[in-house]
XYZ file of C-alpha atoms in Angstrom:
729
model
C -11.263 69.730 -4.042
C -7.328 69.926 -3.580
C -7.420 68.581 -0.202
C -9.531 65.551 -1.397
C -7.308 64.830 -4.581
C -4.265 64.956 -2.109
C -5.485 63.035 0.200
C -6.360 60.466 -2.596
C -2.759 60.368 -4.491
C -1.373 59.898 -0.856
C -3.916 57.075 0.030
C -2.735 55.683 -3.644
C 1.064 56.039 -2.829
C 0.523 54.438 0.873
C -0.820 51.647 -1.004
C 1.649 51.303 -4.171
C 4.466 51.651 -0.926
C 2.416 49.171 1.133
C 2.451 46.290 -2.196
C 5.932 46.811 -3.175
C 6.730 46.378 1.060
C 4.527 43.045 0.930
C 5.831 42.140 -2.665
C 9.047 42.922 -1.035
C 9.011 40.660 1.794
C 7.215 37.842 -0.055
C 9.968 37.123 -3.177
C 13.954 38.304 -1.996
C 13.013 40.593 0.748
C 14.569 43.745 1.777
C 17.937 42.145 0.811
C 17.272 42.029 -2.964
C 17.796 45.934 -4.047
C 20.391 45.709 -7.180
C 18.725 43.527 -9.157
C 15.297 42.115 -10.654
C 13.496 39.476 -8.459
C 13.313 35.865 -9.740
C 10.645 33.744 -9.362
C 11.199 30.071 -10.790
C 7.568 28.321 -11.786
C 7.544 24.697 -12.012
C 4.333 23.146 -13.764
C 2.281 20.003 -12.668
C 3.277 15.964 -14.823
C 3.475 13.225 -12.328
C 7.407 11.554 -12.859
C 7.864 13.922 -15.718
C 7.967 16.222 -12.860
C 11.359 14.671 -12.136
C 13.050 17.149 -14.721
C 13.001 20.153 -12.369
C 15.732 18.946 -10.625
C 17.936 18.662 -13.578
C 16.758 22.269 -14.655
C 17.495 23.263 -10.693
C 21.144 21.677 -11.526
C 21.758 24.247 -14.268
C 20.363 27.298 -12.115
C 23.105 26.227 -9.482
C 25.632 25.753 -11.904
C 25.291 29.151 -13.196
C 24.760 30.954 -9.957
C 20.808 31.786 -11.031
C 19.183 32.914 -7.574
C 15.951 31.781 -6.928
C 13.897 34.475 -4.613
C 10.487 32.671 -4.661
C 8.169 29.595 -5.877
C 5.663 28.388 -6.750
C 4.653 25.409 -7.945
C 1.339 22.711 -9.075
C 1.405 19.123 -8.028
C 4.808 17.180 -8.789
C 5.921 20.751 -9.075
C 4.782 21.674 -5.573
C 6.474 18.932 -4.351
C 9.896 19.689 -5.911
C 9.688 23.216 -5.574
C 8.607 22.999 -1.448
C 11.597 20.748 -0.881
C 13.797 23.146 -2.742
C 12.435 26.251 -0.978
C 13.713 24.621 2.367
C 17.323 24.914 1.022
C 17.806 21.734 -0.289
C 20.333 21.639 -3.058
C 19.823 20.188 -6.170
C 22.163 17.301 -5.257
C 20.153 16.943 -2.274
C 16.770 16.409 -4.449
C 18.618 13.865 -6.829
C 19.976 12.102 -4.096
C 16.083 12.059 -2.519
C 14.352 10.692 -5.899
C 17.564 7.913 -6.115
C 17.111 6.859 -2.408
C 13.160 6.847 -2.323
C 11.340 3.715 -2.993
C 8.641 4.448 -5.299
C 6.938 1.739 -5.106
C 6.463 1.165 -1.930
C 6.082 5.186 -1.633
C 3.094 4.534 -3.295
C 1.933 1.399 -0.884
C -0.406 3.303 1.126
C -0.645 -0.507 3.262
C 1.491 -0.590 6.301
C 4.966 -2.693 5.812
C 3.917 -5.978 6.422
C 6.230 -6.650 9.261
C 4.586 -3.547 11.388
C 0.977 -5.416 10.847
C -0.411 -6.642 14.151
C -1.297 -10.956 13.547
C -5.242 -10.036 12.872
C -4.161 -7.958 10.253
C -1.915 -10.967 8.338
C -4.775 -12.970 8.557
C -6.770 -10.829 6.774
C -4.129 -12.263 3.863
C -5.683 -15.490 3.941
C -9.518 -14.470 3.200
C -9.069 -13.896 -0.814
C -11.072 -10.460 -0.424
C -8.954 -7.998 -1.480
C -11.955 -5.246 -2.422
C -14.629 -3.165 -0.285
C -16.874 -0.792 -0.292
C -18.676 1.023 2.735
C -22.037 0.946 3.757
C -23.829 3.907 5.397
C -27.145 4.798 5.845
C -28.044 1.815 3.382
C -25.909 3.560 1.112
C -22.568 1.764 -0.972
C -19.712 4.424 -0.004
C -16.858 3.748 -2.445
C -12.776 4.965 -1.734
C -11.816 8.504 -2.479
C -9.032 7.448 -3.851
C -6.484 4.601 -5.256
C -3.666 5.733 -2.605
C -4.089 8.172 0.693
C -0.272 9.328 0.255
C 0.397 7.761 3.849
C 3.973 7.734 3.341
C 4.699 9.872 0.740
C 3.447 12.635 3.748
C 5.592 11.184 6.011
C 8.468 11.648 3.940
C 7.832 15.317 3.587
C 7.094 15.703 6.846
C 10.108 14.575 7.896
C 12.463 16.483 5.377
C 10.967 19.300 6.241
C 11.334 18.753 9.414
C 14.821 18.505 9.519
C 15.056 21.770 7.221
C 12.843 24.085 9.172
C 11.392 25.237 12.391
C 8.250 23.728 12.104
C 7.637 22.778 8.897
C 5.056 25.787 7.970
C 5.085 28.588 5.364
C 6.316 30.465 7.078
C 9.511 28.797 8.189
C 10.989 28.664 4.574
C 13.700 30.081 4.229
C 12.812 30.640 0.425
C 8.916 32.161 -0.365
C 6.784 29.207 -1.690
C 3.561 28.809 -2.535
C 1.432 25.489 -3.315
C -1.649 25.410 -6.136
C -4.460 23.202 -5.141
C -7.788 22.894 -7.058
C -11.109 23.496 -5.423
C -13.144 19.950 -6.624
C -16.699 21.907 -6.032
C -15.704 24.909 -7.598
C -13.131 23.902 -9.769
C -11.292 27.619 -8.919
C -7.431 27.514 -8.319
C -6.571 27.610 -4.485
C -3.118 29.163 -3.416
C -1.781 27.126 -0.348
C 0.131 29.613 1.586
C -0.448 29.006 5.143
C 0.235 25.820 7.649
C 2.039 22.602 7.157
C 4.116 22.895 3.710
C 3.882 18.696 3.419
C -0.199 18.761 3.449
C 0.359 21.518 0.867
C 2.094 19.851 -1.264
C 0.113 16.687 -0.782
C -3.031 18.554 -1.534
C -1.704 19.989 -4.787
C -0.637 16.321 -5.986
C -3.725 15.129 -5.230
C -5.005 13.856 -9.058
C -8.353 12.391 -8.500
C -9.179 8.783 -8.571
C -5.280 8.220 -7.503
C -4.942 10.152 -4.342
C -7.532 10.183 -1.852
C -8.809 14.606 -1.607
C -7.218 16.786 0.693
C -10.037 18.637 2.716
C -9.207 21.513 4.180
C -11.994 22.857 6.076
C -14.972 23.697 3.811
C -13.131 23.328 0.850
C -12.158 19.233 -1.042
C -8.681 19.750 -2.252
C -7.650 17.717 -5.416
C -4.920 18.619 -8.033
C -3.754 21.695 -9.337
C -3.098 20.807 -12.745
C -6.806 20.958 -12.727
C -6.868 24.636 -12.633
C -3.523 26.187 -13.333
C -0.736 23.895 -13.817
C 2.026 26.570 -14.487
C 1.114 29.046 -11.944
C 2.954 32.043 -13.328
C 0.440 34.517 -12.190
C 1.274 32.803 -8.388
C 4.689 34.103 -8.147
C 4.574 37.703 -10.157
C 1.504 38.207 -7.270
C 4.256 37.300 -5.034
C 6.732 40.066 -6.108
C 8.587 38.282 -8.955
C 9.697 40.184 -11.301
C 11.511 37.969 -13.977
C 10.141 34.477 -13.989
C 12.007 31.441 -15.070
C 8.918 28.453 -16.242
C 9.682 24.831 -16.397
C 6.381 23.645 -18.263
C 6.337 19.420 -18.347
C 2.988 18.834 -19.089
C 2.450 15.697 -21.617
C 2.127 16.945 -24.939
C -0.986 16.328 -26.829
C -1.449 13.348 -28.760
C -2.251 13.657 -32.950
C -5.328 12.047 -33.793
C -3.765 8.609 -35.538
C -2.465 8.235 -31.909
C -6.193 8.049 -30.524
C -7.806 4.806 -31.625
C -8.566 3.465 -28.263
C -10.894 4.636 -25.562
C -7.962 4.818 -23.035
C -5.990 6.996 -25.165
C -8.887 9.382 -26.209
C -9.600 9.208 -22.247
C -5.477 10.877 -21.779
C -6.236 13.149 -24.438
C -9.157 14.921 -22.211
C -7.054 15.260 -19.355
C -3.557 16.275 -21.334
C -6.572 18.831 -23.039
C -7.988 20.056 -19.026
C -4.440 21.032 -18.361
C -3.516 22.976 -21.770
C -6.510 24.893 -21.651
C -5.163 26.410 -18.133
C -1.167 26.241 -19.131
C -1.441 28.414 -22.375
C -3.242 31.342 -21.160
C -0.034 31.447 -18.648
C 2.485 30.979 -20.838
C 1.039 33.938 -22.776
C 1.522 36.452 -20.151
C 5.035 35.927 -19.747
C 6.689 39.154 -20.454
C 10.153 39.428 -22.991
C 12.898 39.181 -20.142
C 10.993 35.790 -18.790
C 12.315 32.186 -19.750
C 10.156 29.699 -20.332
C 11.948 25.849 -20.175
C 10.241 22.814 -21.984
C 11.926 19.703 -21.570
C 12.124 17.132 -24.304
C 10.818 14.037 -22.675
C 8.874 11.444 -24.422
C 5.605 11.502 -25.009
C 5.274 7.609 -23.778
C 7.136 8.180 -20.776
C 3.588 8.437 -17.834
C 3.224 9.900 -14.301
C 4.364 7.244 -12.968
C 7.558 6.155 -14.512
C 9.602 7.199 -11.866
C 11.571 4.609 -11.856
C 12.963 6.596 -15.269
C 13.983 9.501 -13.315
C 17.567 9.363 -13.046
C 18.661 8.242 -16.079
C 15.673 9.955 -18.084
C 14.295 12.412 -16.718
C 15.867 14.637 -14.951
C 19.014 14.953 -17.501
C 16.595 15.771 -19.829
C 15.585 19.406 -17.447
C 19.449 19.726 -17.151
C 19.115 19.449 -21.080
C 16.382 21.916 -21.500
C 17.888 24.336 -19.429
C 21.011 24.293 -21.251
C 19.531 25.552 -24.372
C 18.701 28.317 -22.350
C 21.894 29.350 -20.643
C 22.530 32.515 -22.700
C 19.593 34.111 -21.428
C 19.812 32.428 -17.776
C 23.154 33.676 -17.821
C 21.718 37.588 -17.654
C 20.486 36.832 -14.297
C 23.712 34.860 -12.921
C 25.054 36.342 -9.622
C 27.627 34.390 -8.046
C 27.599 36.343 -5.144
C 24.001 36.611 -4.706
C 22.949 32.909 -4.312
C 19.708 31.296 -3.374
C 19.155 30.980 0.200
C 19.812 28.647 2.166
C 18.373 27.974 5.599
C 20.225 29.083 8.874
C 20.999 25.430 10.974
C 18.059 23.590 12.162
C 18.203 22.903 16.181
C 16.301 19.399 17.344
C 13.528 21.180 19.442
C 11.671 19.860 22.772
C 8.299 18.855 22.314
C 6.701 20.026 25.447
C 3.130 18.595 24.190
C 1.365 16.095 22.297
C -1.725 16.864 20.719
C -3.473 14.339 19.581
C -6.753 14.923 17.084
C -8.453 11.396 16.578
C -11.193 10.959 14.342
C -11.240 7.558 14.428
C -13.601 5.246 16.582
C -10.270 4.118 18.465
C -10.241 5.010 21.866
C -7.319 7.466 22.635
C -6.152 5.167 24.698
C -5.429 2.917 22.267
C -3.807 5.100 19.933
C -1.752 6.542 22.660
C -0.723 2.886 23.248
C 0.393 2.432 19.513
C 1.935 5.624 19.316
C 4.290 4.974 22.071
C 5.465 9.189 22.251
C 5.783 11.285 25.454
C 6.428 14.612 26.574
C 8.394 16.583 26.968
C 11.360 15.258 24.569
C 13.632 16.097 21.953
C 11.618 15.481 18.865
C 13.225 11.565 17.801
C 11.383 11.372 13.310
C 12.539 7.741 13.656
C 10.642 6.907 16.642
C 7.294 9.074 15.362
C 7.460 7.607 12.066
C 7.568 4.321 14.250
C 4.992 4.868 16.441
C 3.420 6.629 13.363
C 3.135 3.507 11.630
C 1.937 1.375 14.728
C -0.946 3.503 14.638
C -1.675 3.016 11.115
C -1.131 -0.799 10.789
C -4.201 -1.631 13.466
C -5.559 -0.981 9.803
C -8.717 0.787 8.412
C -7.420 4.379 8.472
C -7.049 6.386 5.618
C -4.362 7.944 7.313
C -2.166 8.851 10.433
C 0.369 12.049 10.423
C 2.037 14.167 12.237
C 3.361 17.641 12.755
C 5.114 20.272 14.572
C 3.050 23.105 16.283
C 3.702 26.336 17.771
C 1.612 26.601 20.998
C 3.100 29.616 23.252
C 6.102 29.647 22.451
C 6.685 26.251 22.882
C 7.132 23.495 20.103
C 4.768 20.317 20.411
C 3.573 17.891 18.209
C -0.118 16.954 16.825
C -1.198 13.710 15.527
C -3.950 13.397 13.287
C -5.811 10.226 12.901
C -8.428 10.194 10.146
C -10.533 6.996 9.160
C -11.038 5.361 6.395
C -14.285 6.912 4.950
C -15.635 3.366 4.047
C -14.873 2.330 7.753
C -16.509 0.990 9.833
C -18.677 -1.220 7.771
C -17.109 -3.320 4.847
C -19.105 -5.188 1.990
C -16.023 -7.113 0.825
C -15.858 -10.117 -2.318
C -13.328 -11.484 -4.314
C -12.821 -14.888 -6.374
C -10.791 -18.046 -5.180
C -10.403 -20.085 -7.730
C -8.657 -23.154 -8.597
C -9.099 -24.828 -12.027
C -7.397 -27.757 -14.398
C -7.399 -30.216 -16.972
C -9.741 -32.508 -14.957
C -11.520 -30.304 -12.127
C -12.600 -26.413 -11.927
C -13.885 -25.170 -8.319
C -14.797 -21.513 -8.923
C -15.804 -19.284 -5.806
C -17.118 -15.805 -5.076
C -16.842 -14.765 -1.337
C -18.300 -11.725 0.125
C -17.941 -10.775 3.448
C -18.944 -8.540 6.048
C -16.738 -6.692 8.397
C -17.103 -4.433 11.363
C -14.459 -2.740 12.497
C -13.839 -0.717 15.966
C -16.844 -2.275 18.036
C -14.413 -0.936 20.854
C -12.017 1.338 21.703
C -9.761 -1.550 22.380
C -10.185 -2.356 18.361
C -13.174 -5.669 18.375
C -14.352 -6.647 15.374
C -16.522 -9.351 13.889
C -16.064 -10.633 10.203
C -19.012 -13.243 8.415
C -18.447 -14.628 4.716
C -19.973 -16.231 2.639
C -18.863 -18.220 -0.137
C -21.031 -19.162 -3.339
C -19.776 -21.651 -6.120
C -18.368 -25.097 -6.123
C -16.874 -25.392 -2.235
C -19.873 -23.433 -0.179
C -19.722 -22.158 2.893
C -20.615 -19.932 5.552
C -18.166 -18.255 8.340
C -18.448 -15.881 11.491
C -15.582 -14.606 13.991
C -15.494 -12.266 16.610
C -12.094 -10.925 17.491
C -12.030 -9.668 21.001
C -8.277 -7.975 22.122
C -7.982 -7.778 25.809
C -5.309 -5.496 26.347
C -4.283 -2.705 24.342
C -0.710 -3.688 23.469
C -2.861 -6.214 21.399
C -1.167 -8.970 22.846
C -4.134 -11.092 24.206
C -7.169 -11.986 22.607
C -10.132 -14.246 21.448
C -11.841 -15.235 18.886
C -14.732 -17.554 18.991
C -16.385 -19.047 15.231
C -18.725 -20.912 13.882
C -18.760 -22.320 10.399
C -20.649 -24.443 7.431
C -18.852 -26.125 4.946
C -19.600 -28.445 1.993
C -16.572 -29.606 -0.051
C -16.229 -32.667 -3.013
C -13.295 -34.084 -2.675
C -11.168 -37.291 -5.010
C -10.416 -40.649 -2.873
C -7.231 -42.418 -2.397
C -6.198 -43.651 -5.773
C -6.894 -47.500 -4.000
C -10.975 -46.668 -3.842
C -12.353 -47.995 -7.306
C -15.716 -47.787 -7.350
C -15.970 -43.809 -6.184
C -13.824 -41.305 -7.077
C -15.327 -38.389 -4.871
C -16.552 -38.150 -1.403
C -19.222 -35.302 -0.689
C -18.368 -33.943 2.904
C -20.314 -31.411 5.160
C -18.817 -30.096 7.536
C -20.084 -27.685 10.553
C -19.470 -26.414 14.094
C -17.756 -24.237 16.089
C -14.453 -23.044 17.675
C -12.399 -20.596 20.363
C -9.412 -19.710 20.051
C -7.413 -18.013 23.129
C -4.094 -16.519 21.913
C -1.139 -14.951 22.609
C 0.883 -11.915 20.115
C 4.511 -12.394 20.229
C 5.142 -8.678 18.915
C 3.873 -8.606 15.559
C 5.173 -11.417 14.071
C 4.789 -14.364 15.937
C 1.155 -15.731 17.647
C 1.163 -18.496 19.822
C -2.493 -19.778 20.662
C -5.390 -22.930 21.771
C -8.033 -23.634 20.685
C -11.037 -26.298 21.657
C -13.246 -27.205 18.133
C -16.547 -29.044 18.002
C -18.235 -30.097 14.669
C -19.537 -32.442 12.838
C -18.784 -34.324 9.752
C -21.787 -35.452 6.962
C -19.926 -37.771 4.584
C -21.750 -39.246 1.426
C -21.657 -40.711 -2.102
C -23.862 -41.619 -5.010
C -22.182 -44.612 -4.854
C -21.694 -47.402 -2.582
C -18.737 -46.470 -1.278
C -18.014 -44.805 0.954
C -20.717 -46.016 3.204
C -22.673 -42.468 5.033
C -22.201 -41.488 7.859
C -22.086 -38.946 10.537
C -18.795 -38.230 12.206
C -19.319 -35.883 15.558
C -15.586 -34.708 16.497
C -14.401 -32.580 19.176
C -10.336 -31.271 19.480
C -8.350 -29.643 21.355
C -4.936 -28.108 19.782
C -1.784 -25.506 20.248
C -0.536 -23.640 17.303
C 2.795 -21.379 17.226
C 2.675 -19.828 13.828
C 5.496 -16.658 13.379
C 5.529 -14.735 9.590
C 8.134 -12.404 8.574
C 6.901 -12.446 4.957
C 6.896 -8.975 3.134
C 4.230 -10.154 1.186
C 1.902 -13.127 1.466
C 1.128 -13.329 -1.996
C 4.650 -12.591 -3.808
C 7.238 -12.713 -1.231
C 10.548 -11.355 -1.722
C 11.990 -11.850 1.818
C 11.418 -13.339 5.097
C 9.734 -16.376 6.596
C 6.937 -17.988 7.419
C 6.829 -21.114 9.823
C 4.559 -23.027 11.904
C 3.512 -25.546 14.430
C 0.291 -27.498 15.157
C -0.444 -29.950 17.004
C -3.904 -31.063 17.297
C -5.668 -34.241 19.597
C -9.247 -35.482 18.566
C -10.526 -36.687 22.161
C -13.755 -38.055 23.608
C -14.286 -35.608 26.770
C -14.441 -32.928 23.406
C -17.633 -35.211 21.879
C -15.390 -36.578 19.326
C -16.115 -40.646 17.952
C -12.691 -41.018 16.849
C -10.090 -40.361 18.674
C -6.747 -39.149 17.021
C -3.267 -37.071 17.151
C -2.061 -35.172 13.959
C 1.281 -32.869 13.935
C 1.784 -30.479 11.315
C 5.081 -28.402 10.596
C 5.576 -25.824 7.574
C 8.286 -23.524 6.566
C 8.719 -20.859 3.824
C 11.610 -18.938 2.904
C 12.192 -15.903 0.542
C 14.959 -14.495 -0.812
C 15.537 -11.342 -3.440
C 18.270 -9.966 -5.435
C 17.125 -6.949 -7.759
C 14.680 -8.562 -10.082
C 14.985 -12.861 -9.016
C 13.170 -13.841 -6.421
C 14.125 -17.550 -4.359
C 11.626 -19.411 -2.660
C 11.795 -22.632 -0.458
C 9.208 -24.543 1.573
C 8.963 -27.657 3.687
C 5.760 -29.668 5.234
C 5.763 -31.883 6.955
C 1.869 -33.538 8.280
C 1.676 -36.740 10.430
C -0.990 -38.546 12.199
C 0.544 -40.336 14.676
C -1.322 -43.152 15.256
C -2.473 -43.602 10.985
C -6.313 -43.521 12.412
C -7.450 -40.282 10.938
C -11.125 -40.501 9.849
C -11.313 -39.633 5.781
C -12.048 -36.298 6.453
C -9.329 -35.573 8.345
C -6.669 -36.792 6.217
C -4.596 -34.693 4.541
C -4.751 -33.875 0.816
C -2.221 -33.206 -1.724
C -2.543 -32.435 -5.698
C -2.216 -28.496 -6.726
C -0.327 -25.744 -7.518
C 2.826 -25.875 -5.301
C 1.559 -28.763 -3.419
C 2.561 -31.612 -6.348
C 1.160 -29.639 -9.484
C 1.134 -32.376 -11.631
C -1.801 -33.867 -9.994
C -5.608 -32.303 -9.731
C -6.332 -30.361 -6.857
C -6.511 -32.300 -4.139
C -6.551 -35.354 -5.771
C -3.807 -37.348 -3.563
C -5.200 -38.237 0.004
C -3.495 -39.872 3.246
C -2.897 -40.239 6.438
C 1.057 -38.361 5.928
C 2.234 -35.619 3.441
C 5.532 -34.914 3.382
C 6.855 -32.263 0.480
C 9.565 -30.076 -0.162
C 9.412 -27.368 -2.670
C 11.959 -25.102 -4.394
C 11.051 -21.955 -6.436
C 12.339 -19.245 -8.695
C 10.178 -16.044 -9.933
C 11.065 -13.100 -12.437
C 9.366 -10.086 -11.859
C 9.001 -9.114 -15.539
C 9.602 -4.720 -15.423
C 12.838 -3.544 -13.920
C 10.035 -1.554 -11.726
C 8.662 -2.731 -8.435
C 5.282 -0.967 -9.355
C 5.172 -3.870 -11.670
C 2.492 -6.868 -10.791
C 3.389 -9.138 -13.579
C 6.103 -11.985 -12.942
C 6.927 -15.876 -14.148
C 8.522 -18.507 -12.040
C 9.166 -21.810 -11.777
C 9.093 -24.664 -9.042
C 10.430 -28.177 -8.265
C 8.361 -30.417 -6.082
C 8.975 -33.395 -4.407
C 6.985 -35.527 -1.863
C 3.948 -37.738 -1.176
C 1.316 -39.119 1.090
C 1.727 -41.890 2.939
C -1.542 -44.490 4.741
C 1.126 -45.399 7.337
C 3.995 -43.784 8.916
C 5.999 -47.277 8.758
C 5.576 -46.711 5.218
C 7.389 -43.491 4.669
C 10.562 -43.169 2.553
C 12.518 -40.556 0.684
C 12.715 -42.798 -2.213
C 8.968 -43.150 -2.762
C 8.470 -39.465 -3.319
C 7.193 -38.164 -6.014
C 9.138 -35.537 -8.443
C 6.968 -32.597 -9.852
C 7.581 -29.259 -11.317
C 5.571 -26.778 -12.825
C 5.837 -22.881 -15.111
C 3.310 -19.828 -14.407
C 2.865 -16.885 -14.959
C 1.558 -14.810 -11.711
C -0.262 -11.244 -11.830
C -1.327 -9.280 -8.536
C -5.073 -8.783 -10.405
C -7.468 -6.614 -8.578
C -9.480 -9.532 -7.850
C -6.062 -11.029 -5.941
C -3.171 -12.499 -6.845
C -3.631 -15.236 -10.019
C -1.470 -18.015 -11.298
C -1.492 -19.470 -14.743
C 0.922 -22.428 -15.286
C 1.388 -25.723 -16.570
C 2.397 -28.435 -13.753
C 3.974 -32.051 -14.756
C 4.607 -35.008 -12.220
C 6.575 -37.946 -12.513
C 4.390 -40.914 -14.386
C 3.603 -38.704 -16.932
C 1.495 -36.615 -14.910
C 0.295 -33.095 -16.212
C -2.263 -30.460 -14.987
C -2.786 -26.858 -16.493
C -3.901 -24.950 -13.263
C -5.212 -21.274 -12.938
C -5.504 -20.167 -9.631
C -6.763 -17.355 -7.890
C -5.781 -16.857 -4.140
C -2.706 -18.028 -1.780
C -0.531 -19.934 -3.632
C 1.877 -21.226 -0.757
């Protein structure tokens, strides 16, 4: 009996000793022998979490060492970066440097997108769902976190050996929530960037992170202030920072939106209160006084308002914090990180694109020293192919050699998409409302072929189908066969007295062969065969059926950063079209179209300018092939397509003012000044015969596309109130 007791006591002693050794290894290590181990706990709160940086600034000023860190959501992001050895000053500089509007925009920068993806901008099909096994597949979240995670991976690779938890100089844990069970999940292995991204995956805002069988979302749902986690790491004194949004009183909850916000805040408060209640007398709770009106996405207010609030809250606890000051025992900093040699590349391609295409776009060869800029450029090229959820990279170790793993995740909706949107133009005399439905199938082969069908229902019905076939891995050469049917009612020139509108039906087929010069420029040659039926309810014009056949040459260069609200870049095009009898045309004619648009932005003010010249060389184009003018930004004082002629020349100057300092704001007001006209004879074109026009508008990036509402005024007391949903310039 005595032997059993002795064995049991020895086992307990060994277990306690092992626990102490394990805790010591996690929180502070064996170097901490003459003071309590200090654990820093950083809670979640979106942009409010930037207050953590202000707290850390004061901890550094007072000389408070931090031995281990646990964080949730934004607290995991700040805490994970601090665990790499970043100072408070470096954290502040990162916040100031980061373009938050761009960071939360998952779309590849337009300059990196291939021509086919830029062409998508013209289709006014901004919304889409997936179709799989006759079921509708909705997006998992508004953002995939593509750019956020890439930036985190960059910062970690600059300061750690491989970006893993094991390589951090300060022990760190991130907390997420298992969406299937609701349980808190403490992340302590593998990629730190991936763990931070999982911890901040706000449901419906960020897509969840799949970790084996688990689906991980924002840790705030289960443990927003993980005091228990850092205590389990071996911390003896806790410094916890709570930045959660305070609850509203009953007078503030007068809308459904505020009621939903309150429910969200209640969930966070219910798991935070027990954590705070577990704190001991030596633990320190810091609660920055952040305005309750400051939302989780107000990152533009971080430097001026949020970070200072954190520092002020820490200053209020300075007397208690000084008890733990150890100027000679500051927080550990990382050893200098040498640039690793990449011995191999692992590709985890989960998409339907071929490995050869992905590797070609990636452009990384091994062995080679790690070049983060080149790696990120290659990842961006792959992501710019479109219809991908995320493309990410991480350093990996295998057999004492360092490599890089690139993971390509497809959009959960791929490869079949049902797209929809509205195309709307309206003024005080004519309305045109059209619903657009599109069917898109991507990755038809390893080169990224795709086919698309679009049906337009409304005032201007139409059908179109096309197949896009890249011909090489670089995506430089392509073929694009297509077919179309469309119906339009267009106003006739003012010279026609007996009717005011013609009914035009056109249908046919087209074949295009193109060559892309990088991402910005495309040259193409094409042929088109079509038939045009022109009729009206009145005697003129005489109903007619006209066969058309033409070939064309086109050069397009597009470097605009945004097709609808451009702030910088240029778009230029030149088109030569010739209708010839050899292709079945009843009427032969030649036309030239030249267009240039530019934009430049300083702060919130954007300037735009454009010039367009459309000429029929022989003044002999049929009615349906003449150029149209009128409507917003095309002589705005006239109703849509009111003017028609063999020639159209116009210049435009515009200015747009973003209503909010935040680049996340989708609203702006603007003005345009336009001068131009249409002519029937080229010999009649005179600068003095131009018509001066102007417009004042409100622009908004709506979920259904770019929306413009405004007033146009034209020379001769012409005016039009317009509403446009679609491409403006």
